[in-house]
Coordinates of C-alpha atoms and ligand atoms in Angstrom, one line a residue:
X17 CA 8.4 1.6 4.7
X18 CA 10.0 0.5 8.0
X19 CA 7.9 -0.2 11.0
X20 CA 8.5 1.2 14.5
X21 CA 7.1 0.1 17.8
X22 CA 7.5 1.3 21.4
X23 CA 6.4 0.2 24.8
X24 CA 6.4 1.6 28.3
X25 CA 4.6 -0.1 31.2
X26 CA 5.1 -2.9 33.6
X27 CA 5.5 -6.0 31.4
X28 CA 8.8 -7.1 29.8
X29 CA 9.0 -5.0 26.7
X30 CA 11.1 -7.2 24.4
X31 CA 8.3 -9.8 23.7
X32 CA 5.8 -7.0 23.1
X33 CA 8.1 -5.3 20.8
X34 CA 8.9 -8.4 18.8
X35 CA 5.3 -9.4 18.5
X36 CA 4.5 -5.8 17.3
X37 CA 7.3 -6.0 14.7
X38 CA 5.8 -9.3 13.4
X39 CA 2.7 -7.4 12.5
X40 CA 4.8 -4.6 10.9
X41 CA 7.1 -6.8 8.9
X42 CA 5.1 -6.1 5.8
X43 CA 6.6 -2.6 6.0
X44 CA 10.2 -3.9 5.5
X45 CA 12.3 -6.9 6.4
X46 CA 15.9 -6.1 5.6
X47 CA 16.9 -6.0 9.3
X48 CA 15.3 -5.6 12.7
X49 CA 16.3 -4.5 16.2
X50 CA 15.1 -3.7 19.7
X51 CA 16.5 -1.5 22.4
X52 CA 15.5 -1.6 26.1
X53 CA 16.9 0.0 29.3
X54 CA 18.4 -2.5 31.7
X55 CA 19.8 -1.3 35.0
X56 CA 20.6 2.2 33.8
X57 CA 22.1 1.1 30.4
X58 CA 20.8 0.6 26.9
X59 CA 20.5 -3.0 25.7
X60 CA 20.4 -2.9 22.0
X61 CA 20.0 -6.1 19.9
X62 CA 20.0 -6.1 16.1
X63 CA 20.0 -8.6 13.3
X64 CA 20.3 -8.6 9.5
X65 CA 17.4 -10.1 7.5
X66 CA 14.0 -11.2 8.7
X67 CA 12.6 -10.9 12.1
X68 CA 13.3 -14.5 13.0
X69 CA 17.0 -13.7 13.0
X70 CA 16.4 -11.1 15.7
X71 CA 14.2 -13.4 17.6
X72 CA 16.9 -16.0 17.7
X73 CA 19.3 -13.5 19.2
X74 CA 17.1 -12.3 22.0
X75 CA 17.1 -14.1 25.4
X76 CA 13.6 -13.1 26.5
X77 CA 13.9 -14.7 29.9
X78 CA 16.8 -12.6 31.1
X79 CA 15.7 -9.2 30.0
X80 CA 12.5 -8.0 31.8
X81 CA 13.0 -4.3 31.1
X82 CA 9.5 -2.6 30.9
X83 CA 10.5 0.0 28.3
X84 CA 11.8 -0.3 24.8
X85 CA 11.6 0.5 21.1
X86 CA 11.8 -1.7 18.0
X87 CA 12.2 -1.4 14.3
X88 CA 11.9 -3.5 11.1
X89 CA 13.8 -1.9 8.2
X90 CA 13.3 -1.4 4.5
X91 CA 16.8 -0.1 3.5
X92 CA 16.9 3.4 2.0
X93 CA 20.4 4.7 3.0
X94 CA 23.0 2.0 3.5
X95 CA 23.0 -1.7 2.8
X96 CA 20.7 -4.2 4.6
X97 CA 23.5 -5.1 7.1
X98 CA 23.4 -5.4 10.9
X99 CA 25.5 -2.2 11.4
X100 CA 22.8 -0.3 9.6
X101 CA 19.9 -1.8 11.5
X102 CA 17.9 0.3 13.9
X103 CA 17.9 1.3 16.8
X104 CA 20.7 3.7 16.4
X105 CA 22.6 5.2 19.3
X106 CA 24.7 8.2 20.2
X107 CA 28.5 7.9 20.7
X108 CA 28.2 7.1 24.4
X109 CA 25.3 4.7 23.8
X110 CA 22.9 6.4 26.2
X111 CA 20.1 7.2 23.6
X112 CA 18.4 4.9 21.2
X113 CA 16.3 6.0 18.2
X114 CA 14.1 4.2 15.6
X115 CA 12.9 6.0 12.6
X116 CA 10.6 5.5 9.7
X117 CA 11.1 7.9 6.8
X118 CA 14.0 9.8 5.3
X119 CA 16.1 12.6 6.8
X120 CA 16.9 14.6 3.7
X121 CA 19.5 16.9 5.2
X122 CA 21.4 14.1 7.0
X123 CA 24.6 14.7 5.0
X124 CA 25.1 18.3 6.3
X125 CA 24.0 17.3 9.8
X126 CA 26.4 14.3 9.8
X127 CA 29.4 16.5 8.8
X128 CA 28.6 19.1 11.4
X129 CA 28.1 16.5 14.2
X130 CA 31.3 14.7 13.2
X131 CA 33.2 18.0 13.7
X132 CA 31.6 18.3 17.1
X133 CA 33.1 14.9 18.0
X134 CA 30.2 12.5 17.4
X135 CA 31.3 9.1 16.2
X136 CA 29.2 7.5 13.5
X137 CA 28.9 3.7 13.1
X138 CA 26.4 3.3 10.2
X139 CA 25.7 4.5 6.7
X140 CA 22.1 5.5 7.5
X141 CA 20.4 8.9 7.6
X142 CA 18.7 8.0 10.9
X143 CA 22.0 7.8 12.9
X144 CA 22.2 11.6 12.9
X145 CA 19.2 11.8 15.2
X146 CA 20.6 10.2 18.4
X147 CA 23.8 12.3 17.9
X148 CA 21.7 15.4 17.3
X149 CA 19.7 14.9 20.4
X150 CA 22.9 14.3 22.4
X151 CA 24.3 17.5 21.0
X152 CA 21.1 19.3 22.1
X153 CA 21.7 18.1 25.6
X154 CA 25.3 19.4 25.4
X155 CA 23.9 22.7 24.2
X156 CA 21.7 23.1 27.3
X157 CA 18.5 21.1 26.8
X158 CA 17.4 20.0 30.2
X159 CA 14.8 17.3 29.5
X160 CA 14.6 14.5 26.9
X161 CA 11.4 16.1 25.5
X162 CA 13.2 19.4 25.0
X163 CA 16.3 17.8 23.5
X164 CA 14.1 15.8 21.0
X165 CA 12.1 18.9 20.2
X166 CA 15.2 21.0 19.5
X167 CA 16.5 18.1 17.3
X168 CA 13.4 17.7 15.2
X169 CA 13.5 21.4 14.3
X170 CA 16.8 20.7 12.6
X171 CA 15.6 17.7 10.6
X172 CA 14.1 18.0 7.1
X173 CA 12.2 15.2 5.4
X174 CA 9.4 12.9 6.3
X175 CA 9.9 10.9 9.5
X176 CA 8.4 9.3 12.5
X177 CA 10.7 8.6 15.4
X178 CA 10.7 7.0 18.8
X179 CA 13.4 7.7 21.4
X180 CA 14.5 6.3 24.7
X181 CA 17.4 7.3 26.9
X182 CA 19.2 5.4 29.7
X183 CA 19.2 8.7 31.6
X184 CA 15.4 9.0 31.4
X185 CA 14.4 5.4 32.0
X186 CA 10.7 6.2 32.6
X187 CA 9.7 8.0 29.4
X188 CA 9.4 7.3 25.7
X189 CA 9.4 10.3 23.3
X190 CA 7.8 10.4 19.9
X191 CA 7.7 12.8 16.9
X192 CA 5.9 12.6 13.7
X193 CA 6.3 14.5 10.4
X194 CA 4.6 13.0 7.3
X195 CA 5.1 9.4 8.4
X196 CA 2.5 7.5 10.4
X197 CA 2.7 7.0 14.1
X198 CA -0.1 5.9 16.4
X199 CA -0.2 5.7 20.2
X200 CA -1.9 2.9 22.0
X201 CA -3.4 3.6 25.4
X202 CA -3.6 0.7 27.9
X203 CA -3.9 0.7 31.7
X204 CA -0.6 1.9 33.2
X205 CA 1.0 0.9 29.9
X206 CA 1.4 2.7 26.6
X207 CA 2.4 1.7 23.1
X208 CA 3.3 3.3 19.8
X209 CA 3.6 1.8 16.4
X210 CA 3.6 2.7 12.7
X211 CA 0.3 0.9 12.3
X212 CA -2.4 -0.3 14.5
X213 CA -2.1 -4.1 13.9
X214 CA 1.1 -4.0 16.0
X215 CA -0.7 -3.0 19.1
X216 CA -4.3 -4.1 18.7
X217 CA -3.8 -7.3 20.7
X218 CA -2.9 -5.1 23.7
X219 CA -5.3 -2.2 23.4
X220 CA -8.0 -0.9 21.1
X221 CA -7.8 2.7 22.4
X222 CA -5.6 4.6 20.1
X223 CA -4.5 8.2 19.4
X224 CA -2.9 8.9 16.0
X225 CA -0.2 11.6 16.1
X226 CA -0.6 14.3 13.5
X227 CA 2.1 15.9 11.4
X228 CA 4.2 18.3 13.5
X229 CA 3.3 16.7 16.8
X230 CA 5.4 15.1 19.5
X231 CA 4.4 12.9 22.5
X232 CA 5.8 12.0 25.8
X233 CA 4.7 8.6 27.1
X234 CA 5.2 7.7 30.8
X235 CA 3.5 5.1 33.0
X236 CA 1.2 7.9 34.1
X237 CA -0.1 8.9 30.7
X238 CA 0.4 10.6 27.4
X239 CA 1.2 14.2 26.7
X240 CA 1.0 15.5 23.2
X241 CA 2.7 18.8 22.0
X242 CA 3.3 20.5 18.8
X243 CA 6.9 20.8 17.6
X244 CA 6.6 24.4 18.8
X245 CA 5.9 23.1 22.3
X246 CA 2.2 23.9 22.7
X247 CA 0.2 21.3 24.5
X248 CA -2.5 19.6 22.4
X249 CA -5.6 18.0 23.8
X250 CA -6.8 15.0 21.9
X251 CA -9.4 12.5 22.5
X252 CA -8.4 8.9 21.9
X253 CA -10.7 6.7 19.9
X254 CA -11.6 3.0 19.9
X255 CA -10.9 0.7 16.9
X256 CA -13.4 -1.9 16.1
X257 CA -11.8 -4.3 13.7
X258 CA -10.8 -7.8 14.7
X259 CA -7.2 -8.9 15.0
X260 CA -8.1 -12.4 13.7
X261 CA -8.3 -10.7 10.3
X262 CA -4.5 -10.5 10.2
X263 CA -3.9 -14.3 10.6
X264 CA -3.4 -16.7 7.7
X265 CA -6.5 -18.8 8.7
X266 CA -5.1 -22.1 7.3
X267 CA -3.8 -20.7 4.0
X268 CA -0.1 -21.3 3.2
X269 CA 0.4 -17.6 2.5
X270 CA -1.5 -14.4 3.1
X271 CA -1.6 -13.8 -0.6
X272 CA -3.6 -17.0 -1.2
X273 CA -6.0 -16.1 1.6
X274 CA -6.4 -12.6 0.2
X275 CA -7.1 -13.9 -3.3
X276 CA -9.8 -16.1 -1.8
X277 CA -11.3 -13.2 0.1
X278 CA -12.2 -11.3 -3.1
X279 CA -15.8 -12.6 -3.5
X280 CA -16.4 -11.2 0.0
X281 CA -14.8 -7.9 -0.9
X282 CA -17.2 -7.5 -3.9
X283 CA -20.2 -8.5 -1.8
X284 CA -19.2 -6.0 0.9
X285 CA -18.8 -3.2 -1.6
X286 CA -22.2 -4.1 -3.3
X287 CA -23.9 -3.8 0.1
X288 CA -22.1 -0.6 1.0
X289 CA -22.6 1.3 -2.3
X290 CA -25.6 -0.2 -4.0
X291 CA -29.3 -0.1 -3.2
X292 CA -29.8 -3.8 -3.8
X293 CA -33.6 -3.3 -4.1
X294 CA -33.3 -0.7 -6.8
X295 CA -35.2 -1.3 -10.0
X296 CA -35.1 0.8 -13.3
X297 CA -38.6 2.0 -12.4
X298 CA -37.3 3.6 -9.2
X299 CA -36.9 7.4 -9.2
X300 CA -34.1 7.2 -6.6
X301 CA -30.5 6.7 -7.3
X302 CA -29.2 3.1 -7.0
X303 CA -25.9 4.4 -5.5
X304 CA -24.9 5.2 -1.9
X305 CA -21.5 6.7 -2.3
X306 CA -22.3 9.6 0.0
X307 CA -20.0 12.1 -1.7
X308 CA -20.6 15.9 -1.2
X309 CA -22.5 17.7 -3.9
X310 CA -19.5 20.0 -4.5
X311 CA -17.7 17.0 -6.0
X312 CA -20.2 16.7 -8.8
X313 CA -21.2 20.4 -9.5
X314 CA -20.3 21.5 -13.0
X315 CA -17.7 18.7 -13.1
X316 CA -15.8 18.8 -16.4
X317 CA -12.5 16.8 -15.9
X318 CA -11.1 14.1 -13.7
X319 CA -7.5 13.3 -13.0
X320 CA -6.3 10.2 -11.2
X321 CA -2.9 9.8 -9.4
X322 CA -1.6 6.5 -8.0
X323 CA 1.3 4.0 -8.0
X324 CA 1.7 0.3 -8.9
X325 CA -1.4 -1.8 -8.7
X326 CA -3.5 1.2 -7.6
X327 CA -2.5 2.9 -10.8
X328 CA -3.7 -0.1 -12.8
X329 CA -7.1 0.1 -11.0
X330 CA -7.1 3.8 -11.9
X331 CA -6.5 2.9 -15.6
X332 CA -9.6 0.7 -15.5
X333 CA -11.3 3.6 -13.7
X334 CA -10.4 6.0 -16.5
X335 CA -11.9 3.6 -19.1
X336 CA -15.1 3.3 -17.1
X337 CA -15.5 7.0 -16.4
X338 CA -14.9 8.0 -20.0
X339 CA -17.1 5.2 -21.4
X340 CA -20.0 5.5 -19.0
X341 CA -20.0 9.2 -17.8
X342 CA -18.3 10.8 -20.8
X343 CA -15.9 12.8 -18.6
X344 CA -12.4 13.3 -20.0
X345 CA -10.1 11.5 -17.4
X346 CA -6.3 11.7 -17.2
X347 CA -4.2 9.3 -15.2
X348 CA -0.6 9.8 -14.1
X349 CA 1.9 8.1 -12.0
X350 CA 1.8 10.0 -8.7
X351 CA 5.6 10.1 -8.7
X352 CA 5.6 12.0 -12.0
X353 CA 2.6 14.2 -11.3
X354 CA 4.2 15.6 -8.1
X355 CA 7.1 17.1 -10.1
X356 CA 5.4 17.9 -13.3
X357 CA 1.7 18.4 -12.7
X358 CA -0.3 19.3 -15.8
X359 CA -1.6 22.9 -16.4
X360 CA -4.6 23.7 -14.2
X361 CA -8.0 23.1 -15.8
X362 CA -11.2 24.2 -14.2
X363 CA -13.9 22.1 -12.5
X364 CA -11.6 19.1 -12.0
X365 CA -11.9 16.2 -9.6
X366 CA -8.6 14.7 -8.5
X367 CA -8.7 11.1 -7.3
X368 CA -5.8 9.6 -5.3
X369 CA -5.9 5.8 -5.1
X370 CA -3.9 4.1 -2.5
X371 CA -4.7 1.0 -0.5
X372 CA -2.4 2.0 2.4
X373 CA -3.4 5.6 2.3
X374 CA 0.2 6.5 3.0
X375 CA 2.2 6.1 -0.2
X376 CA 4.4 9.1 -0.2
X377 CA 4.1 9.9 -3.9
X378 CA 0.3 9.7 -4.0
X379 CA 0.0 11.7 -0.8
X380 CA 2.3 14.4 -2.2
X381 CA 0.5 14.5 -5.6
X382 CA -2.8 15.1 -3.8
X383 CA -1.3 17.7 -1.5
X384 CA 0.3 19.6 -4.4
X385 CA -3.1 19.6 -6.2
X386 CA -4.7 21.0 -3.1
X387 CA -2.1 23.7 -2.5
X388 CA -1.8 24.9 -6.1
X389 CA -5.5 25.4 -6.4
X390 CA -5.8 27.6 -3.3
X391 CA -6.6 31.3 -3.7
X392 CA -7.8 30.8 -7.3
X393 CA -11.1 31.5 -9.0
X394 CA -13.7 29.2 -7.4
X395 CA -14.0 27.1 -10.6
X396 CA -10.3 26.1 -10.1
X397 CA -10.8 25.1 -6.5
X398 CA -9.6 21.6 -5.6
X399 CA -12.0 18.7 -5.3
X400 CA -10.2 15.8 -3.8
X401 CA -11.3 12.2 -3.5
X402 CA -9.3 9.3 -2.0
X403 CA -10.0 5.7 -2.9
X404 CA -8.4 3.8 0.0
X405 CA -8.5 0.7 2.1
X406 CA -7.5 2.7 5.3
X407 CA -10.1 5.3 6.2
X408 CA -7.8 6.3 9.1
X409 CA -4.8 6.9 7.0
X410 CA -2.8 10.1 6.1
X411 CA -4.5 10.6 2.7
X412 CA -8.0 10.8 4.3
X413 CA -6.8 13.9 6.2
X414 CA -5.9 15.7 3.0
X415 CA -8.9 15.0 0.8
X416 CA -12.5 16.2 0.9
X417 CA -14.1 12.7 0.7
X418 CA -13.2 9.1 0.7
X419 CA -14.4 5.9 -1.0
X420 CA -13.6 3.0 1.3
X421 CA -12.6 -0.1 -0.6
X422 CA -13.7 -2.4 2.2
X423 CA -11.1 -5.1 1.6
X424 CA -10.0 -5.6 5.2
X425 CA -6.3 -5.8 6.2
X426 CA -4.1 -6.9 3.3
X427 CA -0.8 -8.3 4.5
X428 CA 0.7 -9.9 1.3
X429 CA 3.0 -7.3 -0.3
X430 CA 1.4 -8.2 -3.7
X431 CA -1.9 -6.3 -3.7
X432 CA -4.9 -8.6 -4.7
X433 CA -8.1 -8.0 -2.7
X434 CA -7.4 -4.3 -2.3
X435 CA -7.2 -4.0 -6.1
X436 CA -10.6 -5.7 -6.3
X437 CA -12.0 -3.1 -3.8
X438 CA -10.5 -0.3 -6.0
X439 CA -12.1 -1.7 -9.1
X440 CA -15.5 -1.8 -7.2
X441 CA -15.0 1.8 -6.2
X442 CA -14.6 2.8 -9.9
X443 CA -17.6 0.8 -11.0
X444 CA -19.8 2.6 -8.5
X445 CA -18.3 6.0 -9.1
X446 CA -18.5 5.9 -12.9
X447 CA -22.0 4.5 -12.8
X448 CA -23.1 7.1 -10.2
X449 CA -21.6 9.9 -12.4
X450 CA -23.2 8.4 -15.6
X451 CA -26.6 8.2 -13.8
X452 CA -26.5 11.8 -12.6
X453 CA -25.4 13.1 -16.0
X454 CA -27.8 11.0 -18.0
X455 CA -25.1 9.4 -20.1
X456 CA -26.5 5.9 -19.5
X457 CA -29.9 4.5 -20.3
X458 CA -31.9 2.9 -17.5
X459 CA -31.8 -0.4 -19.4
X460 CA -28.0 -0.4 -19.7
X461 CA -27.6 0.7 -16.0
X462 CA -29.9 -2.2 -15.0
X463 CA -27.9 -4.6 -17.1
X464 CA -24.6 -3.6 -15.5
X465 CA -26.0 -3.7 -12.0
X466 CA -27.3 -7.2 -12.6
X467 CA -23.8 -8.1 -13.8
X468 CA -22.2 -6.6 -10.8
X469 CA -24.4 -8.7 -8.5
X470 CA -23.2 -12.0 -9.9
X471 CA -19.5 -11.2 -9.9
X472 CA -18.9 -12.7 -6.4
X473 CA -20.2 -16.1 -7.5
X474 CA -18.4 -15.8 -10.8
X475 CA -15.1 -15.2 -9.0
X476 CA -15.9 -18.3 -6.8
X477 CA -16.3 -20.4 -10.0
X478 CA -12.8 -19.4 -11.2
X479 CA -11.3 -20.1 -7.8
X480 CA -13.0 -23.5 -7.6
X481 CA -12.5 -24.7 -11.2
X482 CA -9.1 -23.1 -12.1
X483 CA -6.8 -23.2 -9.1
X484 CA -5.6 -26.8 -9.3
X485 CA -5.1 -26.4 -13.1
X486 CA -3.2 -23.2 -12.7
X487 CA -1.1 -24.8 -10.0
X488 CA -0.1 -27.6 -12.4
X489 CA 0.5 -25.0 -15.2
X490 CA 2.9 -23.1 -13.0
X491 CA 5.5 -26.0 -13.4
X492 CA 5.9 -25.0 -17.0
X493 CA 7.3 -21.7 -15.8
X494 CA 10.2 -23.3 -13.9
X495 CA 12.8 -22.1 -16.4
X496 CA 11.1 -19.0 -17.6
X497 CA 13.1 -15.8 -17.6
X498 CA 10.7 -13.5 -19.5
X499 CA 7.0 -13.4 -20.1
X500 CA 4.7 -11.1 -22.0
X501 CA 1.1 -10.2 -21.0
X502 CA -1.3 -8.7 -23.6
X503 CA -4.6 -7.0 -23.3
X504 CA -6.6 -4.4 -25.1
X505 CA -9.1 -1.8 -24.0
X506 CA -10.3 -2.3 -20.5
X507 CA -8.2 -5.4 -20.2
X508 CA -4.9 -3.6 -21.0
X509 CA -4.5 -2.5 -17.4
X510 CA -5.1 -6.2 -16.4
X511 CA -2.2 -7.2 -18.6
X512 CA 0.0 -4.7 -16.8
X513 CA -1.3 -6.0 -13.5
X514 CA -0.6 -9.6 -14.5
X515 CA 3.0 -8.6 -15.4
X516 CA 3.5 -6.7 -12.2
X517 CA 2.3 -9.6 -10.0
X518 CA 4.6 -12.0 -11.8
X519 CA 7.6 -9.7 -11.5
X520 CA 7.2 -8.8 -7.9
X521 CA 6.7 -12.2 -6.4
X522 CA 8.4 -14.7 -8.8
X523 CA 11.2 -12.4 -10.0
X524 CA 10.5 -13.4 -13.6
X525 CA 10.9 -10.4 -16.0
X526 CA 7.5 -9.7 -17.4
X527 CA 6.0 -6.9 -19.4
X528 CA 2.4 -5.9 -20.1
X529 CA 1.5 -4.4 -23.5
X530 CA -1.6 -3.3 -25.2
X531 CA -1.9 -6.2 -27.7
X532 CA -1.9 -3.9 -30.7
X533 CA 1.5 -2.4 -29.8
X534 CA 3.4 -5.7 -30.0
X535 CA 4.2 -5.4 -33.7
X536 CA 5.7 -1.9 -33.1
X537 CA 8.8 -3.4 -31.3
X538 CA 8.2 -5.8 -28.5
X539 CA 7.4 -8.7 -30.8
X540 CA 11.1 -8.9 -31.5
X541 CA 11.5 -10.4 -28.0
X542 CA 9.3 -13.4 -28.7
X543 CA 10.6 -17.0 -29.2
X544 CA 9.8 -20.4 -27.8
X545 CA 11.2 -19.5 -24.4
X546 CA 9.0 -16.4 -23.9
X547 CA 5.4 -17.4 -23.0
X548 CA 2.6 -15.0 -23.9
X549 CA -0.5 -14.6 -21.7
X550 CA -3.2 -12.9 -23.7
X551 CA -6.6 -11.7 -22.5
X552 CA -9.2 -12.0 -25.2
X553 CA -12.6 -11.5 -23.8
X554 CA -15.7 -11.1 -26.1
X555 CA -16.4 -7.4 -26.8
X556 CA -15.4 -4.6 -29.1
X557 CA -11.7 -5.6 -29.4
X558 CA -12.1 -9.4 -29.3
X559 CA -11.2 -10.1 -33.0
X560 CA -8.3 -7.7 -32.8
X561 CA -7.0 -9.2 -29.6
X562 CA -7.2 -12.7 -31.1
X563 CA -5.2 -11.6 -34.2
X564 CA -2.6 -10.1 -32.0
X565 CA -2.3 -13.3 -30.0
X566 CA -1.9 -15.4 -33.2
X567 CA 0.9 -13.1 -34.3
X568 CA 2.7 -14.1 -31.1
X569 CA 2.0 -17.8 -31.7
X570 CA 3.5 -17.5 -35.1
X571 CA 6.8 -16.5 -33.4
X572 CA 6.8 -19.8 -31.5
X573 CA 5.7 -18.4 -28.2
X574 CA 3.7 -20.7 -25.9
X575 CA 0.3 -19.0 -25.8
X576 CA -2.0 -18.9 -22.8
X577 CA -5.4 -17.4 -23.2
X578 CA -7.6 -15.8 -20.6
X579 CA -10.9 -16.4 -22.4
X580 CA -14.6 -16.5 -21.9
X581 CA -15.9 -20.0 -20.9
X582 CA -18.2 -20.0 -24.0
X583 CA -15.4 -19.3 -26.4
X584 CA -15.3 -22.6 -28.3
X585 CA -12.5 -21.5 -30.7
X586 CA -10.1 -20.7 -27.9
X587 CA -8.6 -24.2 -27.6
X588 CA -7.6 -24.1 -31.3
X589 CA -5.9 -20.7 -30.9
X590 CA -4.2 -21.1 -27.5
X591 CA -1.9 -23.7 -26.2
X592 CA -3.5 -23.5 -22.8
X593 CA -6.8 -21.7 -21.9
X594 CA -7.8 -20.2 -18.6
X595 CA -11.5 -19.8 -18.9
X596 CA -13.5 -17.3 -16.9
X597 CA -17.4 -17.1 -16.8
X598 CA -19.1 -15.1 -19.6
X599 CA -19.4 -11.5 -18.5
X600 CA -20.1 -8.1 -19.9
X601 CA -16.8 -6.7 -21.3
X602 CA -17.0 -3.7 -19.0
X603 CA -17.0 -5.9 -16.0
X604 CA -14.5 -8.4 -17.3
X605 CA -11.4 -7.0 -15.5
X606 CA -12.9 -8.3 -12.2
X607 CA -12.7 -11.8 -13.6
X608 CA -9.7 -11.7 -15.9
X609 CA -7.4 -10.6 -13.0
X610 CA -8.1 -13.7 -11.0
X611 CA -6.2 -16.2 -13.2
X612 CA -3.3 -13.6 -13.3
X613 CA -3.2 -13.5 -9.5
X614 CA -3.4 -17.3 -9.2
X615 CA -0.7 -17.8 -11.9
X616 CA 1.8 -15.5 -10.2
X617 CA 1.0 -16.9 -6.8
X618 CA 1.6 -20.5 -7.8
X619 CA 4.7 -19.8 -9.9
X620 CA 6.3 -18.0 -6.9
X621 CA 5.2 -20.7 -4.5
X622 CA 6.4 -23.5 -6.8
X623 CA 9.8 -21.7 -7.0
X624 CA 9.9 -21.8 -3.2
X625 CA 10.0 -18.0 -3.0
X626 CA 8.8 -15.8 -0.1
X627 CA 5.4 -15.0 -1.6
X628 CA 4.2 -12.6 1.1
X629 CA 7.5 -10.7 1.6
X630 CA 9.2 -10.6 -1.8
X631 CA 12.8 -9.2 -1.9
X632 CA 13.4 -5.5 -2.0
X633 CA 9.7 -4.6 -1.5
X634 CA 7.5 -3.3 1.2
X635 CA 3.8 -3.0 1.6
X636 CA 3.7 0.7 2.4
X637 CA 6.0 2.9 0.4
X638 CA 6.3 5.9 2.6
X639 CA 9.5 7.3 1.0
X640 CA 9.9 8.9 -2.4
Ligands
M6R716 O1 -0.6 1.6 -0.9 P1 -0.7 1.9 -2.3 O2 -1.9 1.4 -3.0 O3 -0.5 3.4 -2.6 O4 0.6 1.2 -3.0 C1 0.9 1.4 -4.3 C2 2.0 0.4 -4.7 O5 3.1 0.5 -4.0 C3 1.5 -1.0 -4.7 O6 0.3 -1.2 -5.4 C4 2.5 -2.0 -5.2 O7 2.7 -1.8 -6.5 C5 2.1 -3.4 -4.8 N1 3.2 -4.1 -4.3 C6 1.6 -4.1 -6.0 O8 1.3 -5.5 -5.7

């Protein structure tokens, strides 16, 4: 949440900062601002709302200052108004600070600083930082680096900050504690950003700051220190991915492009994790997950922690692991787990799922699991696995091993292709576990592997045959205020995911229920104005799911069915059918989620909403 950028070099900073902020807008878009140093003074420009409002206020031709910082905000403390936009300054407007995170002790600091004569102009937690740095100078700090260092010792919470000062016009100071911050190294110019896409068009040489580290960027180079002031030697690395991946490539929205990239995500995962030449006669494992043996040894329990869409992928994962590998698997919201973790049980694998790798709750849950299992009997030692789309992210530095979801950069706030990558991770993990433990027959394994291989072309069939139809259907949701999604078994999480997608981008109230639960209360909500979208795929709960859908129809609900293409009875049961190719029930979530994504996308687009940047949301949730 919130994106920060910084630049020091020889080029005009403002355009570099704004172009960096464009790439970070997915992290928040309540307001934006930039500060530069012009002829010994700070020039700070801020605007409420999306970045284009800031862009309209900047006169790029007149300010050629070669140093500056910028920010795009997701409001935590204080309304999304211009006076709360970053950068924030000290009373004399000599220092400017941008921050991503939350300063938890800002109230005490603010009261203390007010007593010392500092004048506050915003409702934010961040504003204490420039005043605090200013106070550190008043108390004797003799360089910007020292003043910032003294200030960060007084801050508690998770934060990444960038600081410039009109009195130190040739340096940019950074500090990182539990929020991402990466430095970009050019020739005679240096960058910083919350995420690499903001700087990749200028340099591919990067240096991520670690927790508890600070950096001083000048035109001569980068110095990294710990908060305690010890110098740190770090070797930069080169990133290889292509910036074209973050363009829309002819699609109207990133979300549409990302929905269409899902066959490729599945193909990439198949190539990465499956020996495509494997046959049941082979004595070798078909899987190439490359996890350490310590993950598997005497494994008795699995627990999964995640948030939002990642949690839904984990729910499918629990189903797969229990069904295929027969390992009891618990799943919990990471935000609940971190404050009420279950009692410790031995030989447990903990899986944190997060596409961004930086969701604060998921990160905290995994860290808690790591620390509470230290110094215990070896069978209680932690085994930590991250399923993530960002192999350079914070969670990867906490866990023992990672499964990369290989989805490529996802920009749309609504997760689609990363969910697909997460599902793939769980297919391969659960099958790998089942194969090792002998809980699956070679014939069944071969059957599922064959099914996995045809999934990309089956997704393509849905995209080719259903999209226009779903676009037309979306018009019937013009006046919809509430919708219900139903699924059973392995498709219950897909009902939840369908409801989440609809809520977050079309602002229609939607709930997902296990079909069998409807009659225990939620059925009272149904009438002709509440459409019901039911997933009824052939398999062990088919008949039950059909009966539950009919119960909804009997209450006058307009009934949509996500059904198998071969289901000839479907048109009699449902008012509208959304057919997907016939598929093994175990693999069906990969297909049933596609109509859900297309529906929510087209309903939101038809309503003229901002599909990629829905209100109140951000792509990376780095605060609690
Ligand atoms: O980066 P993460 O996977 O940890 O993010 C978790 C949720 O914030 C995320 O899935 C959110 O629910 C999405 N907006 C869903 O589309």
